[in-house]
Coordinates of C-alpha atoms in Angstrom, one line a residue:
M950 CA 106.5 56.3 165.3
K951 CA 103.6 53.7 164.5
L952 CA 99.8 55.4 163.7
K953 CA 97.4 53.8 165.5
T954 CA 93.7 53.9 163.9
T955 CA 90.6 53.3 165.1
A956 CA 87.2 53.8 164.0
L957 CA 84.2 52.7 165.8
L958 CA 80.8 53.0 166.2
G959 CA 79.0 53.4 169.6
A960 CA 79.7 54.2 172.7
A961 CA 80.9 50.8 174.2
A962 CA 83.2 50.2 171.7
L963 CA 84.2 53.8 172.0
A964 CA 85.4 53.1 175.8
L965 CA 87.7 50.3 174.7
M966 CA 89.7 52.9 172.9
A967 CA 90.8 55.0 175.8
G968 CA 94.4 55.3 176.4
T969 CA 95.8 53.3 173.6
A970 CA 98.5 56.2 172.1
S971 CA 101.1 57.8 173.8
A972 CA 99.6 61.1 175.3
A973 CA 102.4 63.4 174.2
D974 CA 101.7 62.9 170.6
L975 CA 97.9 62.1 170.1
A976 CA 95.6 63.3 167.7
C977 CA 92.0 62.4 167.9
L978 CA 89.4 62.6 164.9
I979 CA 85.5 62.6 165.6
T980 CA 83.1 62.3 162.9
K981 CA 79.3 62.2 162.6
N982 CA 79.4 58.8 161.1
N983 CA 81.5 56.8 158.7
T984 CA 79.7 55.8 155.7
N985 CA 79.2 59.4 154.4
P986 CA 82.3 59.6 151.7
F987 CA 82.7 63.6 153.1
F988 CA 83.7 61.9 156.2
V989 CA 85.5 58.8 154.9
K990 CA 87.8 61.3 153.2
M991 CA 88.4 63.7 156.1
K992 CA 89.5 60.5 157.9
D993 CA 92.0 59.5 155.4
G994 CA 93.3 63.1 155.2
A995 CA 94.0 63.5 158.9
E996 CA 95.0 59.8 158.5
A997 CA 97.9 60.9 156.0
A998 CA 98.8 63.8 157.6
A999 CA 99.4 62.5 161.0
T1000 CA 101.1 59.3 159.4
A1001 CA 103.6 62.3 157.6
A1002 CA 104.0 64.2 161.0
G1003 CA 104.6 61.0 163.5
L1004 CA 101.7 61.3 165.1
D1005 CA 99.5 58.5 167.0
F1006 CA 96.0 59.2 165.7
Q1007 CA 92.8 57.4 167.0
A1008 CA 89.3 58.2 164.7
Y1009 CA 85.8 57.8 165.9
A1010 CA 82.2 58.5 164.5
G1011 CA 78.9 58.4 165.5
E1012 CA 76.2 56.3 164.0
K1013 CA 74.4 58.9 162.0
D1014 CA 73.9 63.0 161.6
G1015 CA 72.8 63.9 165.0
D1016 CA 74.2 61.1 167.2
A1017 CA 76.1 63.0 169.6
A1018 CA 76.2 60.1 172.5
P1019 CA 79.2 58.5 170.7
Q1020 CA 81.0 61.6 170.1
I1021 CA 81.1 63.0 173.7
T1022 CA 82.0 59.3 174.8
A1023 CA 85.0 60.1 172.3
I1024 CA 85.5 63.0 173.7
E1025 CA 86.1 62.1 177.3
N1026 CA 88.3 59.4 175.8
C1027 CA 90.9 61.9 173.8
I1028 CA 90.7 63.7 177.1
A1029 CA 91.5 60.7 179.3
A1030 CA 94.1 59.8 176.9
G1031 CA 95.7 63.0 177.0
A1032 CA 95.2 64.2 173.1
K1033 CA 97.1 67.1 172.2
G1034 CA 94.3 68.1 169.5
I1035 CA 90.9 66.8 168.6
L1036 CA 89.5 67.7 165.4
I1037 CA 85.8 67.2 165.5
T1038 CA 82.4 67.4 163.2
P1039 CA 80.2 68.1 165.9
S1040 CA 76.5 66.2 165.3
N1041 CA 74.8 69.0 167.5
D1042 CA 75.8 71.7 170.4
S1043 CA 75.0 69.3 173.0
V1044 CA 78.9 67.9 172.3
G1045 CA 79.6 71.4 173.3
P1046 CA 80.2 71.0 177.4
A1047 CA 82.4 68.0 176.6
L1048 CA 84.6 70.1 174.4
K1049 CA 85.0 73.2 176.9
D1050 CA 86.1 70.1 179.2
A1051 CA 88.5 69.3 176.9
R1052 CA 89.9 72.7 176.1
A1053 CA 90.4 73.3 179.8
A1054 CA 92.5 70.3 179.9
G1055 CA 94.9 72.1 177.7
I1056 CA 93.6 70.3 174.2
L1057 CA 93.7 72.3 171.2
V1058 CA 89.8 71.7 169.8
I1059 CA 89.1 72.2 165.9
A1060 CA 85.7 71.9 164.7
L1061 CA 85.7 70.6 161.1
D1062 CA 82.9 71.7 158.8
T1063 CA 80.6 72.4 161.6
P1064 CA 81.0 75.1 163.9
L1065 CA 79.3 75.0 167.6
A1066 CA 76.9 78.0 168.8
D1067 CA 79.1 77.9 172.0
A1068 CA 82.4 79.9 170.7
E1069 CA 83.9 78.7 174.2
A1070 CA 83.7 74.8 173.0
Q1071 CA 86.2 75.5 170.1
D1072 CA 89.5 76.8 169.4
I1073 CA 88.5 77.3 165.6
T1074 CA 86.4 76.0 162.6
F1075 CA 88.1 74.9 159.5
A1076 CA 85.5 74.8 156.9
T1077 CA 83.4 75.3 153.5
D1078 CA 82.1 78.7 153.6
N1079 CA 79.2 76.8 153.9
F1080 CA 76.4 79.8 153.6
E1081 CA 78.6 80.5 150.4
A1082 CA 78.3 77.3 148.7
G1083 CA 74.6 77.3 149.5
L1084 CA 74.5 81.3 147.7
R1085 CA 76.1 79.7 144.5
I1086 CA 73.6 76.8 143.9
G1087 CA 70.7 79.4 144.4
K1088 CA 72.4 81.8 142.2
W1089 CA 72.5 79.2 139.8
A1090 CA 69.0 77.9 139.9
A1091 CA 67.7 81.2 139.7
A1092 CA 69.4 82.2 136.9
K1093 CA 68.7 78.5 134.9
L1094 CA 65.0 79.3 135.6
G1095 CA 65.4 82.8 134.5
A1096 CA 62.1 84.6 134.6
E1097 CA 60.3 81.5 135.6
A1098 CA 62.1 81.7 139.1
A1099 CA 59.2 83.9 140.0
N1100 CA 56.8 80.9 139.8
A1101 CA 59.5 78.6 141.2
K1102 CA 58.1 75.6 143.7
I1103 CA 60.9 75.0 145.7
A1104 CA 61.7 71.5 147.7
M1105 CA 63.8 72.3 150.9
L1106 CA 65.8 69.1 151.6
D1107 CA 67.7 69.9 155.0
I1108 CA 69.4 67.4 157.4
N1109 CA 67.3 67.5 160.6
K1110 CA 65.5 70.1 162.7
D1111 CA 68.4 70.6 165.0
N1112 CA 69.1 73.8 163.7
I1113 CA 73.0 72.6 162.7
S1114 CA 75.3 75.2 161.8
V1115 CA 76.3 74.0 158.6
D1116 CA 72.6 72.9 157.8
V1117 CA 71.1 76.2 158.5
A1118 CA 74.1 77.4 156.3
R1119 CA 73.7 76.3 153.6
D1120 CA 69.9 76.3 153.7
T1121 CA 69.7 80.0 154.0
G1122 CA 72.6 80.8 151.5
F1123 CA 70.6 78.7 148.8
L1124 CA 67.4 80.7 149.6
V1125 CA 69.5 84.3 149.7
G1126 CA 71.0 83.3 146.4
F1127 CA 67.9 82.5 144.9
G1128 CA 66.2 85.7 145.7
I1129 CA 64.4 84.7 148.3
E1130 CA 64.0 87.1 151.8
V1131 CA 65.1 85.2 154.8
P1132 CA 64.2 87.4 157.7
N1133 CA 66.5 85.1 160.4
L1134 CA 69.6 83.7 158.8
A1135 CA 70.3 81.7 161.9
V1136 CA 67.1 79.5 161.9
L1137 CA 66.0 77.0 159.4
A1138 CA 62.4 78.1 157.4
S1139 CA 62.2 81.5 158.6
E1140 CA 60.8 82.8 155.2
T1141 CA 57.8 83.0 154.5
D1142 CA 58.0 83.1 150.3
P1143 CA 54.8 80.7 148.8
R1144 CA 57.4 79.8 146.5
V1145 CA 58.8 77.9 149.2
V1146 CA 56.9 74.0 149.5
G1147 CA 58.4 73.0 152.4
H1148 CA 61.2 71.8 154.4
E1149 CA 61.9 68.1 155.2
T1150 CA 64.3 66.3 157.2
S1151 CA 66.8 64.0 154.8
D1152 CA 69.1 63.0 157.3
A1153 CA 71.7 63.4 154.9
N1154 CA 71.4 60.1 153.2
P1155 CA 69.9 58.4 150.2
E1156 CA 67.4 56.9 152.3
G1157 CA 66.2 60.4 153.9
G1158 CA 66.1 62.3 150.7
L1159 CA 63.6 59.9 149.0
R1160 CA 61.6 59.8 151.7
A1161 CA 61.4 63.7 152.2
M1162 CA 61.1 64.3 148.6
E1163 CA 58.2 61.7 148.5
T1164 CA 56.6 64.0 151.4
L1165 CA 56.9 67.2 149.5
L1166 CA 55.6 65.7 146.1
A1167 CA 52.7 64.6 148.0
K1168 CA 52.1 68.1 149.3
D1169 CA 52.7 69.6 145.5
P1170 CA 53.7 67.5 142.9
D1171 CA 54.8 70.5 140.5
I1172 CA 58.0 71.0 142.5
N1173 CA 61.0 72.2 139.9
V1174 CA 63.6 73.0 142.0
V1175 CA 65.2 70.9 144.8
Y1176 CA 67.7 71.9 147.4
T1177 CA 69.7 69.0 149.2
I1178 CA 72.2 69.7 151.7
N1179 CA 74.5 66.8 150.3
E1180 CA 74.8 65.0 147.0
P1181 CA 73.2 61.6 148.8
A1182 CA 70.0 63.4 149.9
A1183 CA 69.8 64.4 146.1
E1184 CA 70.0 61.1 145.1
G1185 CA 67.5 60.1 147.0
A1186 CA 65.4 63.2 145.9
Y1187 CA 66.4 61.7 142.4
Q1188 CA 65.0 58.4 142.6
A1189 CA 61.6 59.6 144.3
L1190 CA 61.7 61.9 141.4
K1191 CA 62.2 59.2 139.1
A1192 CA 59.3 57.1 140.3
A1193 CA 56.6 59.9 140.4
G1194 CA 57.5 60.3 136.7
K1195 CA 59.2 63.9 137.1
E1196 CA 62.7 62.9 136.2
G1197 CA 63.7 66.0 134.1
Q1198 CA 60.9 68.2 135.5
A1199 CA 62.9 69.3 138.2
I1200 CA 66.3 70.9 138.8
I1201 CA 68.6 69.6 141.3
V1202 CA 71.2 71.9 143.3
S1203 CA 73.5 70.1 146.2
V1204 CA 76.6 70.7 148.2
D1205 CA 79.6 68.2 148.5
G1206 CA 81.6 67.8 145.5
G1207 CA 82.5 64.2 146.2
C1208 CA 83.0 61.9 143.0
P1209 CA 79.8 60.3 142.5
G1210 CA 78.1 63.8 143.1
V1211 CA 80.0 65.1 140.2
A1212 CA 79.1 62.1 138.1
S1213 CA 75.7 63.1 138.9
V1214 CA 76.2 66.3 137.4
K1215 CA 77.9 65.1 134.4
S1216 CA 74.9 62.7 133.7
G1217 CA 72.8 65.5 134.3
V1218 CA 70.9 64.0 137.8
I1219 CA 72.2 67.0 139.5
G1220 CA 72.2 70.3 137.8
A1221 CA 75.3 72.0 140.1
T1222 CA 77.0 71.3 142.9
S1223 CA 79.1 73.6 145.4
Q1224 CA 82.3 71.4 145.8
Q1225 CA 84.0 71.3 149.1
Y1226 CA 87.3 70.1 150.3
P1227 CA 87.3 67.5 153.3
M1228 CA 90.7 66.1 153.0
L1229 CA 92.2 69.7 153.0
M1230 CA 90.0 70.5 156.1
A1231 CA 91.3 67.7 158.3
S1232 CA 95.0 67.2 156.7
K1233 CA 95.5 72.0 157.8
G1234 CA 93.7 70.5 161.1
I1235 CA 96.6 67.8 161.8
E1236 CA 99.0 70.5 160.9
A1237 CA 97.2 73.1 163.4
I1238 CA 97.8 70.1 166.2
V1239 CA 101.1 69.8 165.1
A1240 CA 102.5 73.5 165.4
Y1241 CA 100.1 73.9 168.7
A1242 CA 102.1 70.5 170.5
K1243 CA 105.3 72.1 169.4
D1244 CA 105.1 75.7 171.2
G1245 CA 101.4 76.4 171.7
T1246 CA 100.7 78.2 168.4
K1247 CA 97.0 78.4 167.6
P1248 CA 96.0 79.0 164.0
M1249 CA 94.3 82.0 162.8
V1250 CA 90.9 82.4 161.3
S1251 CA 90.6 83.8 157.1
E1252 CA 90.9 87.3 156.8
G1253 CA 87.3 88.9 157.1
L1254 CA 85.8 85.7 158.4
S1255 CA 85.0 83.5 161.8
F1256 CA 86.8 80.5 160.5
F1257 CA 89.6 79.0 158.2
N1258 CA 88.3 78.7 155.1
T1259 CA 89.2 76.0 153.1
G1260 CA 87.5 77.1 149.7
V1261 CA 84.4 76.1 147.5
N1262 CA 83.7 75.9 143.7
L1263 CA 80.6 75.4 141.8
V1264 CA 80.8 72.0 139.6
T1265 CA 78.2 72.3 136.7
D1266 CA 78.5 72.0 132.8
Q1267 CA 75.4 74.4 132.3
P1268 CA 77.1 77.5 133.2
V1269 CA 75.3 81.0 134.0
E1270 CA 76.0 84.7 133.4
G1271 CA 77.5 86.0 136.8
V1272 CA 78.2 83.0 138.7
E1273 CA 81.6 81.7 138.4
S1274 CA 81.6 77.9 137.8
I1275 CA 84.2 75.0 137.1
D1276 CA 83.0 72.1 134.7
T1277 CA 82.4 68.6 135.4
T1278 CA 86.2 67.7 134.0
K1279 CA 88.2 70.3 136.5
G1280 CA 85.3 69.0 139.1
T1281 CA 86.7 65.3 138.5
E1282 CA 89.9 66.6 139.0
L1283 CA 89.1 67.6 142.6
C1284 CA 86.9 65.5 143.8
W1285 CA 86.7 63.0 146.3
G1286 CA 85.0 59.7 147.6

């Protein structure tokens, strides 16, 4: 069966796609944007799996993280087209009502990477254990500093202020791993530890990472640990440190494990990153839609978790005792983007 793939930006363009595939065998992928390598590879994984399964396939994207309106339009279009399943990396929880409409229409809804706060808005989430991803880079950073961790000055570069679940999980996981008390693991910035210089919005891209790092350096020029939500933000943070003449004076840690990020670990720009596997998330999601379309079978969560865990590895060439990791050679074998 011919595969139909379209990745569009904006609600107006998305509206043109309604009803272009067979109602019996359509799977939709809706990502936060189509520029971040993580989402590009997620689309590649979903498209390849859909091709192999003989599904029609449509891919949609917002323009940036937090851009929910195009995602809502895409959900409505997938419902109108009679899709069997929707895979989505939700920009924020405002897409929840539309996804509940999709479920009410008999569509399997799988959140990829970012679960929604409303459990009724998705059937299941396929994701990295984002808290674990943050925990590992936090433990690594603390171990690298040793006794000096007690005097650390930490910059936190989050996605935005929307309290998105993936943002919160990575952020709080890092802090807990570093040894900082977090009173509320469900919200950003509940900690009061003076070692945290501040939290700034990076929009999960290089430009935002640069801007956020400049803001935090103005607040405290002696920052020596930089947590970043992802590797594009880490790239921007590094550029800000370099421009300020502080290259090499701060440990940068991140999450993603894309090939450019692993290369940055190899070159020493990033000290360690937690590698996740977007192609696996998407391909497993398509497999679940195929099973659901066949006989109504729904996927199950991993044992002991509230989601299906697609795995995580810490990638660094500076291993520390007590924190399991792989080196950049292995990380390059497993990377994406």
